[in-house]
Structures are given as C-alpha cells and as structure tokens.
Coordinates of C-alpha atoms and ligand atoms in Angstrom, one line a residue:
X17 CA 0.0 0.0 0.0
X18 CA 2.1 3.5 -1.3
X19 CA 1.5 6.0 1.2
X20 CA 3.1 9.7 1.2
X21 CA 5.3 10.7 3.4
X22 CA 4.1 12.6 6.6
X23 CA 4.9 16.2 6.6
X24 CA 3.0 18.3 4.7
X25 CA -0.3 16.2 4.5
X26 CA -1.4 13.8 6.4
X27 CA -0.2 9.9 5.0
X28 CA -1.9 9.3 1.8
X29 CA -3.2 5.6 1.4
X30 CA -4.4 4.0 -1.5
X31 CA -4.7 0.5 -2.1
X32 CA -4.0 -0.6 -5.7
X33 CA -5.4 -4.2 -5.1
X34 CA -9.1 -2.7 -4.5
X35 CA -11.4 -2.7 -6.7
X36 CA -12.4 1.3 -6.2
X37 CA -10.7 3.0 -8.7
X38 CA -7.4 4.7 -8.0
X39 CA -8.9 8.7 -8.9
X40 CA -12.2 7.3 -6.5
X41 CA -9.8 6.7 -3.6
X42 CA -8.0 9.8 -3.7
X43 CA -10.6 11.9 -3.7
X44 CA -12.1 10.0 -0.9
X45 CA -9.6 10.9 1.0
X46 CA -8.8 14.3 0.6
X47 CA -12.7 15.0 0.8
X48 CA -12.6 12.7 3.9
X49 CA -9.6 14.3 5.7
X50 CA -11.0 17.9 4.7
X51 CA -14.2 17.0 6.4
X52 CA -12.5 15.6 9.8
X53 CA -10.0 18.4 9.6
X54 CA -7.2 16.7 8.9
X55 CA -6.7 19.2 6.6
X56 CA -7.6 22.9 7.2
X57 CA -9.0 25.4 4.9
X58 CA -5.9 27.0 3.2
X59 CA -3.6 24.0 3.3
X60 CA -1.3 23.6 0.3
X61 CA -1.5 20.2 -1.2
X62 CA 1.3 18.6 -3.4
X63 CA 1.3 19.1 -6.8
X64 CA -0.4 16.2 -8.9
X65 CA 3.0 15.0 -10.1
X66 CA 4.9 15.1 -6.6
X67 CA 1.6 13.3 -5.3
X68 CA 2.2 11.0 -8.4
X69 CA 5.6 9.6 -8.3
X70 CA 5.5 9.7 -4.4
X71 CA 2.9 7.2 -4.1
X72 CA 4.0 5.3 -7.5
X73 CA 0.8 6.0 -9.7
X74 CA 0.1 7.6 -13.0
X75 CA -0.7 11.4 -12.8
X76 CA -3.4 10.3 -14.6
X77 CA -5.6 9.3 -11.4
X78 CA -4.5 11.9 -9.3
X79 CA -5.3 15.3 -11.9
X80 CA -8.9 13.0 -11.8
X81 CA -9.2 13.1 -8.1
X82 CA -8.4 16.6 -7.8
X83 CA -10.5 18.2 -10.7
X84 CA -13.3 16.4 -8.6
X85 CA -12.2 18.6 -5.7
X86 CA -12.2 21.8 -7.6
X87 CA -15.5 21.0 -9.1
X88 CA -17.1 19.9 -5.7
X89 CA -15.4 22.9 -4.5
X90 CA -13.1 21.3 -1.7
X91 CA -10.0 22.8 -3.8
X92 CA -8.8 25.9 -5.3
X93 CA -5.9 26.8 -7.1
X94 CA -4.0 30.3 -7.2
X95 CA -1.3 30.6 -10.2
X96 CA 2.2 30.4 -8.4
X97 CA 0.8 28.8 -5.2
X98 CA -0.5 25.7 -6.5
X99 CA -3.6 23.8 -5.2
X100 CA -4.7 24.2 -1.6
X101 CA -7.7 23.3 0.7
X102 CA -10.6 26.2 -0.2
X103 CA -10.5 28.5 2.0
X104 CA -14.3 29.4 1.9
X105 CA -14.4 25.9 3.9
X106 CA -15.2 26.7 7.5
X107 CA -12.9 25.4 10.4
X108 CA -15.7 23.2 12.1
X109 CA -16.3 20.9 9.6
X110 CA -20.0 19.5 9.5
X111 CA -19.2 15.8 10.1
X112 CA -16.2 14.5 11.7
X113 CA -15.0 11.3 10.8
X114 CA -15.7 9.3 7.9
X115 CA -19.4 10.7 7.1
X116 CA -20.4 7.2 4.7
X117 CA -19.2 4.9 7.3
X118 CA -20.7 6.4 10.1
X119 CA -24.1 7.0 7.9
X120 CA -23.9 3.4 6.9
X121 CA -23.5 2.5 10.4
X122 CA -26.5 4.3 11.5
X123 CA -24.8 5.8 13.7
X124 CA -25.5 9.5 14.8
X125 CA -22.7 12.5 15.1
X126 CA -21.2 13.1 18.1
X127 CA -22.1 15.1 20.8
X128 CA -25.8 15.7 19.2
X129 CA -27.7 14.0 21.7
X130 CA -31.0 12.5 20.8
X131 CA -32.0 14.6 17.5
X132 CA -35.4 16.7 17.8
X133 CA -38.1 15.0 15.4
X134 CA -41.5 17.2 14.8
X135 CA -44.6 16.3 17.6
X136 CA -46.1 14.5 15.2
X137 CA -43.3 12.0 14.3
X138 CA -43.1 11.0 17.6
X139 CA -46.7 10.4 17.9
X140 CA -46.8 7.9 15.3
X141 CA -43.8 6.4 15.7
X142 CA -44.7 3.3 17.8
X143 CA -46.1 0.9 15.6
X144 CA -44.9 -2.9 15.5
X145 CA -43.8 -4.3 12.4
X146 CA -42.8 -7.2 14.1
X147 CA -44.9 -9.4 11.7
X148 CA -43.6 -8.1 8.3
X149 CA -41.2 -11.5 8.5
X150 CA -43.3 -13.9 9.7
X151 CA -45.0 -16.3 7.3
X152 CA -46.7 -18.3 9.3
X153 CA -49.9 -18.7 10.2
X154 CA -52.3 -16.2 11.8
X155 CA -51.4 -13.0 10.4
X156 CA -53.8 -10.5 9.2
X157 CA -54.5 -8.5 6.7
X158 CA -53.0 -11.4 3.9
X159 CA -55.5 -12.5 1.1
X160 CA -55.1 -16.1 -0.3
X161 CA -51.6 -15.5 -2.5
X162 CA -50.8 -19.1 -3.4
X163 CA -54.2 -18.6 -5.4
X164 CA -53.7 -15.4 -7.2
X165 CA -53.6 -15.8 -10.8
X166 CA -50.4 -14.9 -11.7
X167 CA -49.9 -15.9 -15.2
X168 CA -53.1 -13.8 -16.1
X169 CA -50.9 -10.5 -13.9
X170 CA -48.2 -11.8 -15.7
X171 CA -49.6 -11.5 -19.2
X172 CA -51.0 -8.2 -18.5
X173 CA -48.2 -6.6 -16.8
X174 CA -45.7 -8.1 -20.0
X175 CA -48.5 -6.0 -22.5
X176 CA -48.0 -3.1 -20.6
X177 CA -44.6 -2.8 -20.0
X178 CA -43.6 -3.7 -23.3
X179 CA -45.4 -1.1 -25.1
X180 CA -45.0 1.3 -22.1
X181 CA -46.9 4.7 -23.8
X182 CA -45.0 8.1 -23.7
X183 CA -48.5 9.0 -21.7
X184 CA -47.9 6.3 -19.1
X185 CA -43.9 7.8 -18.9
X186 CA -44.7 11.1 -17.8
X187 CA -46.5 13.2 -15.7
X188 CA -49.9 12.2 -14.8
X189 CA -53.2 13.0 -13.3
X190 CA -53.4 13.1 -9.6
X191 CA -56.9 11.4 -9.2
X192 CA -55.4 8.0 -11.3
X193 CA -56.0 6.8 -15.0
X194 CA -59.5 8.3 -16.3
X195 CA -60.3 4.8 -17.9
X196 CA -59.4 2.8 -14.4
X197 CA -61.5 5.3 -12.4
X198 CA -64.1 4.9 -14.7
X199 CA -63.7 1.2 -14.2
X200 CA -63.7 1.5 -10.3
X201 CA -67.1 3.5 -10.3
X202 CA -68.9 0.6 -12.6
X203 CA -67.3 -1.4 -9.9
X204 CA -68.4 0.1 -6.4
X205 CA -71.7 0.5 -7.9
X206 CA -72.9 -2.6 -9.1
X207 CA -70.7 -3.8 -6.0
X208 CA -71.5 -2.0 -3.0
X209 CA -74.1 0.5 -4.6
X210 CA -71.9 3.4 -3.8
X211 CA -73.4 5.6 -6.6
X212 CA -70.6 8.1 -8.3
X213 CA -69.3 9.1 -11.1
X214 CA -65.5 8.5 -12.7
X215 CA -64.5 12.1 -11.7
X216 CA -65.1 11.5 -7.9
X217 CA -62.7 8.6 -8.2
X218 CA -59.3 9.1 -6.3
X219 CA -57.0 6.2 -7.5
X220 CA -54.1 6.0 -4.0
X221 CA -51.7 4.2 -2.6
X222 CA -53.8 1.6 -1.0
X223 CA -56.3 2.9 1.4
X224 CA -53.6 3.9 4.1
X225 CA -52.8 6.7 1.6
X226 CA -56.6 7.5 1.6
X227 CA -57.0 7.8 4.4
X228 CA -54.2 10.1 5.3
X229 CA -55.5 12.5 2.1
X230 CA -58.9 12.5 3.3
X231 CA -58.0 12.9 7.1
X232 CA -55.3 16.2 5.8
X233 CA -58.3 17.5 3.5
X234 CA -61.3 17.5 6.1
X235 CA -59.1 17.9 9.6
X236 CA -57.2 20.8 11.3
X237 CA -55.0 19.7 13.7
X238 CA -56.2 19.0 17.0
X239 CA -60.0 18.2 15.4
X240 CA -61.9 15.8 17.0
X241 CA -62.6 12.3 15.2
X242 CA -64.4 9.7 16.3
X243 CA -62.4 6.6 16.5
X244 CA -64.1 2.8 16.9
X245 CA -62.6 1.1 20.0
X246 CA -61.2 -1.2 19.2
X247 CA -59.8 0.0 15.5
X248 CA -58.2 -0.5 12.8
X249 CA -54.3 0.4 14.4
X250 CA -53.8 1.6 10.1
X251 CA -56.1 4.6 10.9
X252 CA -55.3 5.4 13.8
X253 CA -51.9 6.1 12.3
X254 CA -53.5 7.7 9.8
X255 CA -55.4 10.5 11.8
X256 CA -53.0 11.1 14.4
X257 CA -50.0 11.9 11.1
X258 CA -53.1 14.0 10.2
X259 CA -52.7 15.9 13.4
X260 CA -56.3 14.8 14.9
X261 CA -57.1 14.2 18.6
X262 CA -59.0 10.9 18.4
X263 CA -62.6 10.3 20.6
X264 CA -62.4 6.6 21.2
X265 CA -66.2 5.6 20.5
X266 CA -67.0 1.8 21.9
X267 CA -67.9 -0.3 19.9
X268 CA -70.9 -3.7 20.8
X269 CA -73.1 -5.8 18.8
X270 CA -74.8 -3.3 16.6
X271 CA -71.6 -1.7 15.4
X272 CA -70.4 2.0 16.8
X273 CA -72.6 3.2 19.4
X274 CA -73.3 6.4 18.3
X275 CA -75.0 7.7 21.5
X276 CA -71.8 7.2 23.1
X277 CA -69.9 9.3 20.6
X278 CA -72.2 12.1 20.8
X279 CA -72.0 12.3 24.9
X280 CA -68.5 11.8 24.8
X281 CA -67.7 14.7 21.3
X282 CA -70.8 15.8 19.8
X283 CA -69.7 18.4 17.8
X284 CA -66.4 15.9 16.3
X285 CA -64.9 16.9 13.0
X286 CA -65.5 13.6 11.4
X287 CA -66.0 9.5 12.4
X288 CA -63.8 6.8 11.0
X289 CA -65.8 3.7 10.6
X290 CA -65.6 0.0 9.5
X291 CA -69.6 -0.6 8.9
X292 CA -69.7 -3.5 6.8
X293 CA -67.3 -5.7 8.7
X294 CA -66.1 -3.9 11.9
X295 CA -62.2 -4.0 12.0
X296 CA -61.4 -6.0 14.6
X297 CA -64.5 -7.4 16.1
X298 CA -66.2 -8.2 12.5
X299 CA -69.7 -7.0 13.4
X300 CA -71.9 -5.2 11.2
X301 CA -73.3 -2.0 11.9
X302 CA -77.0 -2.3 11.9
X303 CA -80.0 -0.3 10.2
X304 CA -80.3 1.7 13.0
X305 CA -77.3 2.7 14.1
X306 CA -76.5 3.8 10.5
X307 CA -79.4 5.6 10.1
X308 CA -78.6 7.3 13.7
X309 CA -74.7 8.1 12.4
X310 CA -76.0 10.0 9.3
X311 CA -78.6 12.0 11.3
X312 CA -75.7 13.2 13.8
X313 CA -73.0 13.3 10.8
X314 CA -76.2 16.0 9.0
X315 CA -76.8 18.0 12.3
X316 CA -72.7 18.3 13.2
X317 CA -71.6 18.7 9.8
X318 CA -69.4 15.9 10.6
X319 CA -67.7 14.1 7.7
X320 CA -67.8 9.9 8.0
X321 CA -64.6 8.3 6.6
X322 CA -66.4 4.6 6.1
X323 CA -63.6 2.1 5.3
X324 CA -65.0 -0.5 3.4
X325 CA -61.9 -2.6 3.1
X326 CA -62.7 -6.3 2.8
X327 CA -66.9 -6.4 2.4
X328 CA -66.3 -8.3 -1.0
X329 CA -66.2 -11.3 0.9
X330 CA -69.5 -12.2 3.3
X331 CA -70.3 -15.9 3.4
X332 CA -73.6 -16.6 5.5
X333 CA -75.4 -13.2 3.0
X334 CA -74.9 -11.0 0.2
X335 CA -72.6 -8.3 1.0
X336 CA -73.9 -5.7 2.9
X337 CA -74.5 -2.3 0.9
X338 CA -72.3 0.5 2.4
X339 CA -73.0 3.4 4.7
X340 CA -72.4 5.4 1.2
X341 CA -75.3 4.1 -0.1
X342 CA -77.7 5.6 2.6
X343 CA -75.9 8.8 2.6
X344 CA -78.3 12.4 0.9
X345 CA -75.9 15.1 2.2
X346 CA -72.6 13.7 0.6
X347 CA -70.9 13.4 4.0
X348 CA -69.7 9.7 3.3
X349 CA -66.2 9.8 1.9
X350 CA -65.7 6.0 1.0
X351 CA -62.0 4.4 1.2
X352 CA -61.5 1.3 -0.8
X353 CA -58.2 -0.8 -1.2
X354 CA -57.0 -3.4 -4.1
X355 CA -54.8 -4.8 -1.0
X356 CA -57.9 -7.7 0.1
X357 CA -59.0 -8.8 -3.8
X358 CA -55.8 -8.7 -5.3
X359 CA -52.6 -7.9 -3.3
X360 CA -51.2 -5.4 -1.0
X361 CA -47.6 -5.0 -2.2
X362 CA -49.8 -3.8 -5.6
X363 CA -50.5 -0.2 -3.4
X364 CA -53.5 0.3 -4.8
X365 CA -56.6 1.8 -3.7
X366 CA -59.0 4.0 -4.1
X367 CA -61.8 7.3 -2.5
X368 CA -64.9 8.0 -3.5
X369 CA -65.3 11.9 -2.8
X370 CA -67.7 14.3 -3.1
X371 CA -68.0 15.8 -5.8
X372 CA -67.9 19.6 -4.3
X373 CA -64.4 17.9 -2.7
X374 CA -62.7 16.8 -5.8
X375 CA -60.3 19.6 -6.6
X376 CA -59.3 19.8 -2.7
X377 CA -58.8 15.7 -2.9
X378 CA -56.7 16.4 -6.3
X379 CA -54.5 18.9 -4.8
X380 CA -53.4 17.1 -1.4
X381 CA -52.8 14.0 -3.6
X382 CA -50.8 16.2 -6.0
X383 CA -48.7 17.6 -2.9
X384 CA -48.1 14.0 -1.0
X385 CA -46.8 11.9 -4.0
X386 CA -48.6 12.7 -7.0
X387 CA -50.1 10.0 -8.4
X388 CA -49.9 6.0 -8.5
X389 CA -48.2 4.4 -10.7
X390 CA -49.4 4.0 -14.1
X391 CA -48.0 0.7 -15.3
X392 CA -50.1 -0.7 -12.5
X393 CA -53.1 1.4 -13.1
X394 CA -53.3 0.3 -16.6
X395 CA -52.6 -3.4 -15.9
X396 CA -55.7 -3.4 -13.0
X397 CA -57.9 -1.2 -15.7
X398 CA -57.1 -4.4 -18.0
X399 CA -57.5 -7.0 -15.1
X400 CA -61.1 -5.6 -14.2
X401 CA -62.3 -4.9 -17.7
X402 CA -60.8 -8.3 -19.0
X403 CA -63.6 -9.9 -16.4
X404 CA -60.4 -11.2 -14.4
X405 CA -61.9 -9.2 -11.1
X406 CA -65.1 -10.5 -10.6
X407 CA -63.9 -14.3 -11.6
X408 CA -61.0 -13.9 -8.8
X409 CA -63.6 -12.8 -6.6
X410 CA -66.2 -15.2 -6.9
X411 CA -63.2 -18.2 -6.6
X412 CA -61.8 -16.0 -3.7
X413 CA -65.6 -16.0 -2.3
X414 CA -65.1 -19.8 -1.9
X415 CA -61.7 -20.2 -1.0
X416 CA -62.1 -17.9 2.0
X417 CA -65.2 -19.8 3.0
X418 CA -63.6 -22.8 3.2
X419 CA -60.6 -21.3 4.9
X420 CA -62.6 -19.8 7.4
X421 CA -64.8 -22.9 8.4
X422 CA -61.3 -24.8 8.6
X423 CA -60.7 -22.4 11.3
X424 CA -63.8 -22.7 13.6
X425 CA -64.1 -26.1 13.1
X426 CA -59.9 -26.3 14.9
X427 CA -60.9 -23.9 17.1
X428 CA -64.1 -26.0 18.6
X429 CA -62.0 -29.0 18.1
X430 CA -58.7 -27.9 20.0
X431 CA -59.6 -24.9 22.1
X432 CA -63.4 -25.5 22.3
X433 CA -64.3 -23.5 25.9
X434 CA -60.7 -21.2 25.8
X435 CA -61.4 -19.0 22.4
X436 CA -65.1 -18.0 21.9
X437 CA -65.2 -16.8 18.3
X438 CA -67.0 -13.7 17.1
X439 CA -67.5 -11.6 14.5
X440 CA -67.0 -14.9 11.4
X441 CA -69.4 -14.0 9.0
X442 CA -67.1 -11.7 6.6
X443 CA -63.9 -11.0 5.9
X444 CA -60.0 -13.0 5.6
X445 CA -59.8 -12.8 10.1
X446 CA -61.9 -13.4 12.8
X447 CA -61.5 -12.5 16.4
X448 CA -61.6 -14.8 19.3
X449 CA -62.1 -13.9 22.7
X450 CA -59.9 -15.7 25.8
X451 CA -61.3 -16.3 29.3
X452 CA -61.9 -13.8 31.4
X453 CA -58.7 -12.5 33.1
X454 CA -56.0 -14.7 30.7
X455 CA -53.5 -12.0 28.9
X456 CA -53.7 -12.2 25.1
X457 CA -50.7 -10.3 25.2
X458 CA -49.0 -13.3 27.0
X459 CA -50.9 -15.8 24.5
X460 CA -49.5 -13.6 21.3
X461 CA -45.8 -13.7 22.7
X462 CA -46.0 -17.4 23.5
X463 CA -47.2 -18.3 20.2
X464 CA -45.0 -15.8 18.3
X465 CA -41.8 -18.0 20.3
X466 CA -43.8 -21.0 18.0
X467 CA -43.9 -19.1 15.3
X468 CA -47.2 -18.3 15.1
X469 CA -48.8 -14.6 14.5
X470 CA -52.2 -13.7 16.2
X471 CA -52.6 -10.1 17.0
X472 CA -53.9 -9.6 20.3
X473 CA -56.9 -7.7 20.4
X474 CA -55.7 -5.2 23.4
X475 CA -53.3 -3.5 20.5
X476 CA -56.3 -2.8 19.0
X477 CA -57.5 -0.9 21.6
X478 CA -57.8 2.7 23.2
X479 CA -57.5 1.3 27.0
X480 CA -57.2 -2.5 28.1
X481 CA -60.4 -4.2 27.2
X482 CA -62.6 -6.0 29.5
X483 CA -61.7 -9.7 28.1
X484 CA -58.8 -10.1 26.0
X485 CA -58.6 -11.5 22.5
X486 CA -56.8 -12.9 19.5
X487 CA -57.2 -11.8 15.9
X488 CA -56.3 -14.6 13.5
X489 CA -56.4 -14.4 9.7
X490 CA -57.1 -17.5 7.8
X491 CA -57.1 -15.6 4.3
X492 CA -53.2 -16.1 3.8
X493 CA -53.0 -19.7 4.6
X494 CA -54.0 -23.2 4.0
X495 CA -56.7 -25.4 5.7
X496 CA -53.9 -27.9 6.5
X497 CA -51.7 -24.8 7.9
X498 CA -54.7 -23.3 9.8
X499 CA -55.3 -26.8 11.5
X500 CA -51.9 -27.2 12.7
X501 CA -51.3 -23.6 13.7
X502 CA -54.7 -24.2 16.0
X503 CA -53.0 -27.2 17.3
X504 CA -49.6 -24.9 17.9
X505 CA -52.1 -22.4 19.6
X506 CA -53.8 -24.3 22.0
X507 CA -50.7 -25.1 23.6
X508 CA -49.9 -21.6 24.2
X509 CA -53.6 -20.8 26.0
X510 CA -52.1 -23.9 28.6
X511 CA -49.6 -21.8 28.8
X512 CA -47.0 -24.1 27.1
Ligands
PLP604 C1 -59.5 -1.9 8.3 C2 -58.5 -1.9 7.2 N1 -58.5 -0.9 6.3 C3 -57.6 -0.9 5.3 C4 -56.7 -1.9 5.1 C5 -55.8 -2.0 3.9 O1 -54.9 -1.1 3.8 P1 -54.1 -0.8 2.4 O2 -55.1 -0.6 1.3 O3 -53.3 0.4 2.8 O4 -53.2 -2.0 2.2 C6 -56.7 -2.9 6.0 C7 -55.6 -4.0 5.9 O5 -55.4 -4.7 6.7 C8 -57.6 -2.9 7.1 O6 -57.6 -3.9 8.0

C-alpha cells in the first residue's frame, strides 16, 4: 500500500489491489480528511506529479481526483501557489470522521444528543412491524396469495410494459387513469351501490394513503374524530399523522354506538368507521345505528370516513350495501383498497369523494406523491375490464369460505371453551375472545416464540379491554396450515 510521506499532509493511502478506482480513492480521501479536519482550509496540497511519483501512480488518477475537488469545490488553485484546501471551507467541519461509514452504520454524530423529530413523528412512531417477516400462520391483513392468478398479472403486466406509452412515462393525473376510475365507479356501484361518477374517483396508494389525504383535506390539527374502540391500528396512524385528537367511541353488537360518541364529542370533525365488517370485532353496523350516524354526521356537519376494506367477501349473505349508499348530504367519503381482492404490495386503492371535494382531494394527492403508478393502473384497468376481477372474486368468495370454516371447526376441536369466536361472518380474520382474566398479550408472545402470528386484540385498543382476545387471519393460509397452527395455539392458551 504506497502511502506519502508525513509532513505536509497527512499519510496518503491508496490501495491498488481494491477494486475502487485509483482517482475514486484519492478523492475520498482528501474530501474525507478535509471534512475531519485533517486538513484545514488554506492548506497547500502537493502538486499532482509530486503526489504521483510519491505514491507510484500515474498522474493520470491523481489530476482526476483533484479536478473532482475543484469541481465539488473542496479545492482551489491560485497561479504560483498551487492547489490548496478552499479556503471558503469553514474550520468546524459538519461531520467528523468518515461521514459514509458512520451513515452506513446508522450511527449519529457526536455530541448531538437525541435529535429533535416534529410532535407528530413522535406520535406515530410506535407501531410494531414485528410481523412483516413472519409467514406463518395467523397473520392479518394477507388475502389467499398461493391462489392469485399470476400468469393472467403476468400476461398483462408483459402488455404493458412492453409497449410502455410516452403518456404512461410522464407526468400524470393526480386522481389516477381516467379509464381505471371509470372502471372502479362501474365497480363500487354494481358492487356496493356506492353511486358516483369516474370524476369522484381518487385512485391512492392503497387505502392507508386514503386515508391520510382525506384525514389532511377534512381535519385541522387537533380536530376531534371519532375513533371505533377497538380499531383499525392503520387509521389510527392515519389520523393522528393528520394531526387529529381521536374520541375513542366503543364499539358492541350493533356496530359504533353512536349515542356514546355524541355524549363523549358531539360536535367531532369527522368519524372513522368499518360498517360492513367492523375491524377487529367483524360486526356489522345495523340499520339503525347507521341511520342514527348520518342523522348526527347531518346535524354536526361531521364528515364519515367509512372504510369499506374487505366487504367483498360475506359468506352466511350477500354483502352488505355501504354506509355510502344511505348517505343524501354527501358526508360519506368511502375508502376502498385493491390490497384484500388482489394484493397489497400492488399499493393500490382507491376514494370515493364528493364531488364539491374533488379539486381539494386532487391537490393534497398532488402535494403527497402525486399520483400512483401507471403501469399498475393500466394493468388493474385491463384486469377488471378483462372480467379477471369478478372471476378472482367469486373463486376468492369460496376459497375464503372454506378457509374460514377450517378455522372454527380447529378452534371447537382444539380450544373448544378457551377461544369464543366472534364476529366470522365476513372478511380473511376473525376475532376470538380468551377467558376472562388470561393476557392475550402473553398468549401472542408465546405463540409468536412457536412461530405463530395472532394479533392480540388489546393492541387494537384505546385502553385494556374487559376480556382479551386474539385476531387470527385464515385468508393467507391453507386449511392444512390453519389446522396445525390451531394445534400450535392451544398449547400456548395452557400456557406451554
Ligand atoms: C380496516 C382496514 N382498512 C384498510 C386496510 C388495507 O390497507 P391498504 O389498502 O393500505 O393495504 C386494512 C388492511 O389490513 C384494514 O384492515
């Protein structure tokens, strides 16, 4: 390894036997020793040819290295006085060290201290993602993947992306693809009777991203919202990054109880609901109660977020129409996700606004990321228009069905008398309550030491609820993998 001798600078090392180019390692190091100090603003450097025949290179590498510097402006040269350290640099350097490494390490400067992160951050900064690596079973939120059809995706995503369109290349509309919209409208409607047109249609991110948009176009910071308790832990991310101050509303057999809500806020901002298939508990809202919520949503002027996320899928009726469909004052904004009937790495969802909203929804979307991506759009456009959609569906209907049986009938088999299960008639999870007084926090960690994901209901919650619970999703997994991961379970309610 040539190095140049002390003195004047600092040792010089290169190493010819890495593969970093010679020029790249030079000017790493000046720009590294400049940084740390090593060498001050001012500082003379050698000459590119006394640097060259001292550490036994080509001055080809070295006039390289420093015509970096100069450009980056780390160097400057006076005619006479040769190259030195720019003086404009200031004495404290910004990082000390070697800044890549100690990036790369994660590591954070020096006598910093914990760096300051907005309010906000810090509010929605707890979440687990524990479960993004575990593949086994009961994890939520995981449609049946072994069953997608993927040489259908595969066909249409190959049309698409080898005739990629200058159109789909650049810039595009911040509500999504006007013939995918179109598509999703024909879709909700004959679906879940949400009547719209293709203009209300805001393709997202996935409903997460909907969610967030509609939260930062109908809230002000420190609004109230009416939150189900339990809820979806998604949303609640959602509105607090949003800035809102959530009312935790309980939630019993008949869905949200509204006369709660309205002692506890009644003049809230907005209510974020799961009517169709409450998220976790899986009850539906009834008649009632909806007809209640739209009365009080009228007289507050309160907007209801309804997230109709997996209502595709019902198995003891036909689904059940949304909260949209009962709405005359346009207060619904309905949140809909590709994540349940397709996939969710696809990030693709979709909002159903009001129409007096549209160019408010258009222009939050435009500031958070723009738009979604239109490969994808056009491929889905294709997918639903092709008649792929409703045929996955209907397969999915049955698939789940039998998924979801394969878990009751484990549950009565293995645990019959320890898990009471609720809230089955819809949906890719069901909830299942524990005795009275046994931790499903201390069930969820024993079975996650087994390898096995349920999501206990208490981190669903606002406070600790009366009788704990698990959450198990069946939609991601086999019958023969649901029966033994009941098995693996039951063990962990003995405490085993
Ligand atoms: C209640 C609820 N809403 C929405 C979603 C889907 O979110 P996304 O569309 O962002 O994948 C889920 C997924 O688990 C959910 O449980």
């Amino acid at each position: 390894m040539p190095r140049l001798a002390p003195g004047f600078v600092p040792p010089v090392a290169i190493d010819a036997r890495r593969r970093t180019p010679i020029y790249r390692q030079l000017y790493e190091w000046f720009r590294t020793a400049i940084l740390a100090g090593q060498l001050r603003p001012g500082q003379r450097l050698p000459s590119t040819r006394q640097l060259a025949a001292e550490l036994g290179v080509s001055r080809i590498p070295v006039l390289g290295a420093y015509e970096q510097l100069h450009a980056e402006g780390y160097l400057e040269s006076f005619v006479g006085a040769g190259t030195c350290v720019a003086r404009s640099i200031p004495e404290r350097a910004p990082l000390i060290g070697r800044p890549a490494a100690r990036h790369a390490a994660g590591r954070v400067p020096n006598g910093v201290g914990p760096r300051r992160t907005s309010r906000l951050a810090r509010t929605i900064f707890q979440t687990d993602q524990s479960w993004l690596g575990n593949p086994g079973a009961f994890r939520i939120s995981l449609p049946a993947l072994d069953q997608f059809p993927s040489t259908v995706w595969a066909r249409l995503v190959n049309r698409h992306a080898r005739r990629v369109t200058r159109g789909m290349m650049a810039y595009g509309d911040p509500m999504g693809d006007g013939s995918l919209r179109a598509a999703i409208a024909e879709y909700v409607g004959a679906a879940r009777a949400v009547r719209c047109d293709p203009s209300q249609i805001m393709v997202t991110t996935g409903s997460q991203q909907g969610l967030l948009v509609t939260a930062r176009v109908l809230l002000d910071a420190r609004d109230a919202v009416w939150v189900e308790d339990p809820a979806y832990p998604g949303a609640r991310q959602a509105l607090l990054a949003a800035g809102a101050r959530m009312v935790p509303v309980p939630v019993d057999e008949d869905g949200l109880d509204v006369a709660r809500g309205t002692r506890a806020s009644p003049s809230a901002r907005a209510v974020y609901i799961t009517p169709s298939h409450q998220h976790p508990l899986g009850v539906t809202m009834s008649a009632t109660r909806r007809m209640t919520l739209l009365d009080w949503a009228s007289r507050a002027g309160a907007w209801i977020i309804e997230d109709d996320y997996d209502s595709e899928y019902r198995f003891d009726s036909r689904p059940i129409t949304s909260l949209h469909s009962m709405d005359a004052d346009a207060r619904v904004i309905y949140v809909g996700t590709f994540s349940k009937v397709l996939f969710p790495a696809l990030r693709l969802g979709y909002v159903v606004v009001p129409k007096d909203l549209v160019p408010a929804f258009s222009a939050m979307r435009d500031a958070s990321d723009v738009f979604s991506s239109t490969l994808y759009q056009a491929v889905v456009n294709d997918f639903i228009r092709e008649g792929h959609f409703a045929r996955h569906i209907r397969r999915m209907r049955m698939v789940y069905m039998e998924r979801r049986q394969a878990l009751v009938d484990a549950i009565r088999h293995e645990a019959g008398g320890r898990l009471e299960v609720i809230g089955a008639a819809a949906g890719l999870h069901l909830a299942a309550l524990l005795p009275p007084g046994v931790s499903d926090e201390d069930v969820a960690r024993r079975a996650a030491a087994k390898g096995i994901l349920v999501t206990p209901l208490s981190s669903c919650c606002f406070s600790a609820p009366q009788r704990g619970g698990l959450i198990l999703g069946y939609g991601g997994i086999t019958p023969h993998d649901i029966r033994e991961g009941v098995k693996t379970l039951a063990g962990c309610l003995e405490g085993r």
